mmCIF file of C-alpha atoms in Angstrom:
data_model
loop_
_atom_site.group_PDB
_atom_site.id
_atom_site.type_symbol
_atom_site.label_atom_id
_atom_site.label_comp_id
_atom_site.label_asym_id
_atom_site.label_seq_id
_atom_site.Cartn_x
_atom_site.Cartn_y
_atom_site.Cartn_z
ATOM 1 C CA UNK A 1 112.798 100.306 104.732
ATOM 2 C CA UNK A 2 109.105 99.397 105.384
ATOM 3 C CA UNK A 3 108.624 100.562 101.347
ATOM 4 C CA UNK A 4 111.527 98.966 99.966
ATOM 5 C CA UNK A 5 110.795 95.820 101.371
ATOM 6 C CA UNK A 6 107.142 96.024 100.038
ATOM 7 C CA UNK A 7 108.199 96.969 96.570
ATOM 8 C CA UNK A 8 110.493 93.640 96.733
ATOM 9 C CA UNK A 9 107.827 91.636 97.737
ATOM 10 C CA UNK A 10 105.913 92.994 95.243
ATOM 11 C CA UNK A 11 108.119 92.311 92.592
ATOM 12 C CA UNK A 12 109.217 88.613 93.600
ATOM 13 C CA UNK A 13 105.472 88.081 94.089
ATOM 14 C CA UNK A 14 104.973 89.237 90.432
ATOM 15 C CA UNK A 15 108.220 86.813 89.199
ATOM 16 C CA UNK A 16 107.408 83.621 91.001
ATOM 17 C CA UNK A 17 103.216 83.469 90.974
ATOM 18 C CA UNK A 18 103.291 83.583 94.577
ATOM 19 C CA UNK A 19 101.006 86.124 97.107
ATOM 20 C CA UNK A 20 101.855 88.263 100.119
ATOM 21 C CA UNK A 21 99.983 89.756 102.540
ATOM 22 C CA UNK A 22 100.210 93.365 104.473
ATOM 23 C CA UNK A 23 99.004 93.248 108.338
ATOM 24 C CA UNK A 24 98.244 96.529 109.542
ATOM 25 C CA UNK A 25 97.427 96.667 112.921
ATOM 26 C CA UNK A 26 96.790 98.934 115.993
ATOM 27 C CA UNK A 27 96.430 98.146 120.131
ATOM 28 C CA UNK A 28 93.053 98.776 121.086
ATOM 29 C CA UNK A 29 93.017 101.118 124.030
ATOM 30 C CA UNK A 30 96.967 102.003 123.790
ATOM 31 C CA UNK A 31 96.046 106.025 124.966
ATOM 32 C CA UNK A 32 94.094 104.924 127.850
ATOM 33 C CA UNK A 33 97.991 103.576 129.116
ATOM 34 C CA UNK A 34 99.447 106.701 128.061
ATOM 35 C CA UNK A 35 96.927 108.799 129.543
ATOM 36 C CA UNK A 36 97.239 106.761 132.673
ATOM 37 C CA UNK A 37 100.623 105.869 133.217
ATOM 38 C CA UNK A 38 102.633 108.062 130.679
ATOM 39 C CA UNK A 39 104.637 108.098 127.829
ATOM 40 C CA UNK A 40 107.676 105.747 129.764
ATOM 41 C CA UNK A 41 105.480 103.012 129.770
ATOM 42 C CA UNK A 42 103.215 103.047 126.704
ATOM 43 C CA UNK A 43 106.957 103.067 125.309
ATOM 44 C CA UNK A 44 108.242 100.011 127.448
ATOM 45 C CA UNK A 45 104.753 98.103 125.880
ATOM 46 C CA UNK A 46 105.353 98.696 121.939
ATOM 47 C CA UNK A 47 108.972 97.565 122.570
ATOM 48 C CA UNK A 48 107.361 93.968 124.118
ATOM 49 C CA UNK A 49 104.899 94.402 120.998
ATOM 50 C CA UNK A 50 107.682 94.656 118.765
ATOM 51 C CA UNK A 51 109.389 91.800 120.267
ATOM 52 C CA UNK A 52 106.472 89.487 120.053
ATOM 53 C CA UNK A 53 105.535 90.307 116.552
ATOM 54 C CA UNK A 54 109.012 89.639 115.288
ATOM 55 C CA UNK A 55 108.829 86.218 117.228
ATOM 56 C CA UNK A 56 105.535 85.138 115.103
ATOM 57 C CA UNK A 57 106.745 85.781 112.015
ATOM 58 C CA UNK A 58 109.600 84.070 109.965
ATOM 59 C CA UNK A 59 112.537 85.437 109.252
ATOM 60 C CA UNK A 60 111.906 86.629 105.257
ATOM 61 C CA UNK A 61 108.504 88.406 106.504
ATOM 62 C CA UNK A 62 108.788 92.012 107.845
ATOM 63 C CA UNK A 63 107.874 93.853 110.888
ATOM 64 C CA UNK A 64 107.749 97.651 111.461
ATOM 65 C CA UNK A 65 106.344 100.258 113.490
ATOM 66 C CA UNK A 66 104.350 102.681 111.420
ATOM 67 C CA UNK A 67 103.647 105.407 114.107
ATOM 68 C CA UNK A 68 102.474 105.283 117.203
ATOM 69 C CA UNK A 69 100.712 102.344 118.351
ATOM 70 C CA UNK A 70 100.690 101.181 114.526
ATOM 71 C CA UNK A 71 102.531 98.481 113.124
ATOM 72 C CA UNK A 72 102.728 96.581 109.756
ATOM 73 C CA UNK A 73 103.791 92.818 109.353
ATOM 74 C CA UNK A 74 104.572 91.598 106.012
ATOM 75 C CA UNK A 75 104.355 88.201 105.033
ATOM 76 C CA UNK A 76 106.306 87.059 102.388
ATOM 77 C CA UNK A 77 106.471 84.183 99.711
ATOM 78 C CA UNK A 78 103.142 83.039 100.844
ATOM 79 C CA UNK A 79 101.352 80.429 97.926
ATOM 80 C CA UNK A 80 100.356 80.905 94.674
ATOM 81 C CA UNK A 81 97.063 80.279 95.534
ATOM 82 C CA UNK A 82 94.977 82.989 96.508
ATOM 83 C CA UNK A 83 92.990 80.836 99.199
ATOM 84 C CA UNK A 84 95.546 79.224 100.594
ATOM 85 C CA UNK A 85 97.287 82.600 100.752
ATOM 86 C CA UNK A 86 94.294 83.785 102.600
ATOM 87 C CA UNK A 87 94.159 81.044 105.266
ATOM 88 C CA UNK A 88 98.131 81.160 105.753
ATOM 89 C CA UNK A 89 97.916 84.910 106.587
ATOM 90 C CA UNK A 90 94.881 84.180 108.621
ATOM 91 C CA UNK A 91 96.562 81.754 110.738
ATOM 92 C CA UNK A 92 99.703 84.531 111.111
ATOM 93 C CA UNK A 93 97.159 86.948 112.187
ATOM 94 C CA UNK A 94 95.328 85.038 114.687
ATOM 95 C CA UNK A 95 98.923 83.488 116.038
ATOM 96 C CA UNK A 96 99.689 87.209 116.567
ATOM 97 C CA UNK A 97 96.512 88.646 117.829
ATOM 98 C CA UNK A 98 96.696 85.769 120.527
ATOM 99 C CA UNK A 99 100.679 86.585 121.699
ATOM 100 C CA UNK A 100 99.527 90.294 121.923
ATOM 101 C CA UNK A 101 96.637 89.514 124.224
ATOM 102 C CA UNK A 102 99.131 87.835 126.821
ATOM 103 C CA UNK A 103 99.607 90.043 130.180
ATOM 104 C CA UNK A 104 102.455 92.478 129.806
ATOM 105 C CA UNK A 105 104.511 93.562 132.611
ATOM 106 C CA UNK A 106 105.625 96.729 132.410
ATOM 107 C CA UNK A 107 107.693 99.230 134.849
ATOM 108 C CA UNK A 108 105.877 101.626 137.004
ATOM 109 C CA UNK A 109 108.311 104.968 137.500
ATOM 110 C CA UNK A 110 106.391 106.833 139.824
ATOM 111 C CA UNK A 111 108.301 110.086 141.816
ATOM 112 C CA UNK A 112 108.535 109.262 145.285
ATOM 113 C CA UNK A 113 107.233 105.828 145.208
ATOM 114 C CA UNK A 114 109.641 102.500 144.869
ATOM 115 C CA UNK A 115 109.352 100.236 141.283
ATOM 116 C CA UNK A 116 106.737 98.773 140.708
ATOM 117 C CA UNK A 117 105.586 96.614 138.299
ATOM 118 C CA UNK A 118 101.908 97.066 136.103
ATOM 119 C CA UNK A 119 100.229 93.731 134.453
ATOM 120 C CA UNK A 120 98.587 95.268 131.782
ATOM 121 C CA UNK A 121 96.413 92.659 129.271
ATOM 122 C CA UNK A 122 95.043 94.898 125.646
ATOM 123 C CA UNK A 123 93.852 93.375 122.284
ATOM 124 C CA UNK A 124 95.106 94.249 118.855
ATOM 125 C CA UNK A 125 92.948 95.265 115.986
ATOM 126 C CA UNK A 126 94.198 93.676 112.535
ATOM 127 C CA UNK A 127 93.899 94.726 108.983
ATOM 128 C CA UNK A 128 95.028 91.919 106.736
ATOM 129 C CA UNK A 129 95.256 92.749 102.182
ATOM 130 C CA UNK A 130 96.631 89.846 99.939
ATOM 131 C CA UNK A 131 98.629 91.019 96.932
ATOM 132 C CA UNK A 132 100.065 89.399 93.893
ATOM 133 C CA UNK A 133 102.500 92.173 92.880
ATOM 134 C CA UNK A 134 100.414 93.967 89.967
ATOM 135 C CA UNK A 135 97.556 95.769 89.449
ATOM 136 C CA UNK A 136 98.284 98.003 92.940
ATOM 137 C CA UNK A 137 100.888 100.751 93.879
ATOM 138 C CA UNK A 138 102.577 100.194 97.424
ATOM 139 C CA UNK A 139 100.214 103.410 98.376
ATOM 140 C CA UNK A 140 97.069 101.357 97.548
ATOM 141 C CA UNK A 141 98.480 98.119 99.216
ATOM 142 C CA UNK A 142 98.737 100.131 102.361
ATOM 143 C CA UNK A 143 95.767 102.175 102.207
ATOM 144 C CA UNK A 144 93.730 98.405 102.186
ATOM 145 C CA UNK A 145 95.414 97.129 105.191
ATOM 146 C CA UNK A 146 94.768 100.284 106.931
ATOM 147 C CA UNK A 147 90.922 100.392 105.620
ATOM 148 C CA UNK A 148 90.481 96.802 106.893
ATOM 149 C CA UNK A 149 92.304 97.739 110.425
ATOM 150 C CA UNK A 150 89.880 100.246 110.646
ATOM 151 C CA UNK A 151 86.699 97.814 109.777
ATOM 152 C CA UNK A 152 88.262 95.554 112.853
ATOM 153 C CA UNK A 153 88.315 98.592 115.176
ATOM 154 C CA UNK A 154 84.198 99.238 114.053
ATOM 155 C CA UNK A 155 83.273 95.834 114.495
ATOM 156 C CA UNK A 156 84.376 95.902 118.365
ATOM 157 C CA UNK A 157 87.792 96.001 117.888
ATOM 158 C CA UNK A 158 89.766 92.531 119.209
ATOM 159 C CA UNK A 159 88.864 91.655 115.483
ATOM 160 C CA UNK A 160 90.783 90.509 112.231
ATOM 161 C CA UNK A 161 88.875 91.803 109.215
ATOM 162 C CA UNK A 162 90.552 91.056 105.307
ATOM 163 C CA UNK A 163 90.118 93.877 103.117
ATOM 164 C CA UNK A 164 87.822 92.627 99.791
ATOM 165 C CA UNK A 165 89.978 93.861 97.510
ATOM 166 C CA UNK A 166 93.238 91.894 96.522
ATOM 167 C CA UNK A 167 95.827 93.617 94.838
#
């Protein structure tokens, strides 16, 4: 679905003038809370993620988990201008990065002990790629996002970083 809706954005972005962006993004730390707590509740926190990403973006942009602790937003029908593009999915980002950050309370299911509850607070690495619907396959558009996500993680992670390409 993830690659149907990209190759729809790409095409309405190459009828109407007007960019997208791809967010690729990762929790920092997310296999410390496996590690720790198991697989149940490194679970119950990408289902909150999911929720909270879907409630920062509108409803024509796109959300998905990618694998793992990786997900991709999709912002949609963004401007024709490439700046203002920029600074629209810069504003998405950091309104994201910052409803990720809140505490998360998530379910403790420990044998032989009553529930519990964990607050758990972790930070979100995000790769951000503007496209215009030409000049890139889906593949590429991807790859960027993911390259950028990557450049957050090695500048200390908690970071947004743009890719310098734009497709």
């Amino acid at each position: 679905l993830l690659n149907e809706r990209l190759e729809q954005a790409m095409a309405a972005s190459k009828r109407d003038g007007r960019h997208a962006a791809l967010m690729f993004m990762d929790m920092d730390k997310f296999k410390q809370l496996n590690d720790s707590h198991g697989h149940g509740v490194g679970d119950e926190l990408l289902v909150e993620v999911a929720r909270r990403l879907t409630a920062c973006v509108r409803e024509v942009d796109t959300v998905a988990r990618f694998g793992g602790d990786e997900f991709v937003v999709m912002l949609s029908e963004l401007d024709p201008d490439r700046e203002k593009s920029a600074a629209l999915a810069g504003t998405v980002a950091e309104k994201i990065q910052s409803a990720l950050a809140q505490p998360y309370r998530l379910a403790l299911r420990e044998p032989g002990h009553g529930p519990a509850t964990l607050e758990y607070s972790c930070t979100s690495s995000i790769g951000v790629v503007l496209f215009s619907g030409h000049g890139a396959s889906a593949d590429e558009i991807l790859k960027w996002a993911d390259i950028a996500m990557y450049s957050a993680k090695a500048d200390g992670r908690n970071r947004i970083r743009f890719h310098g390409r734009h497709a």
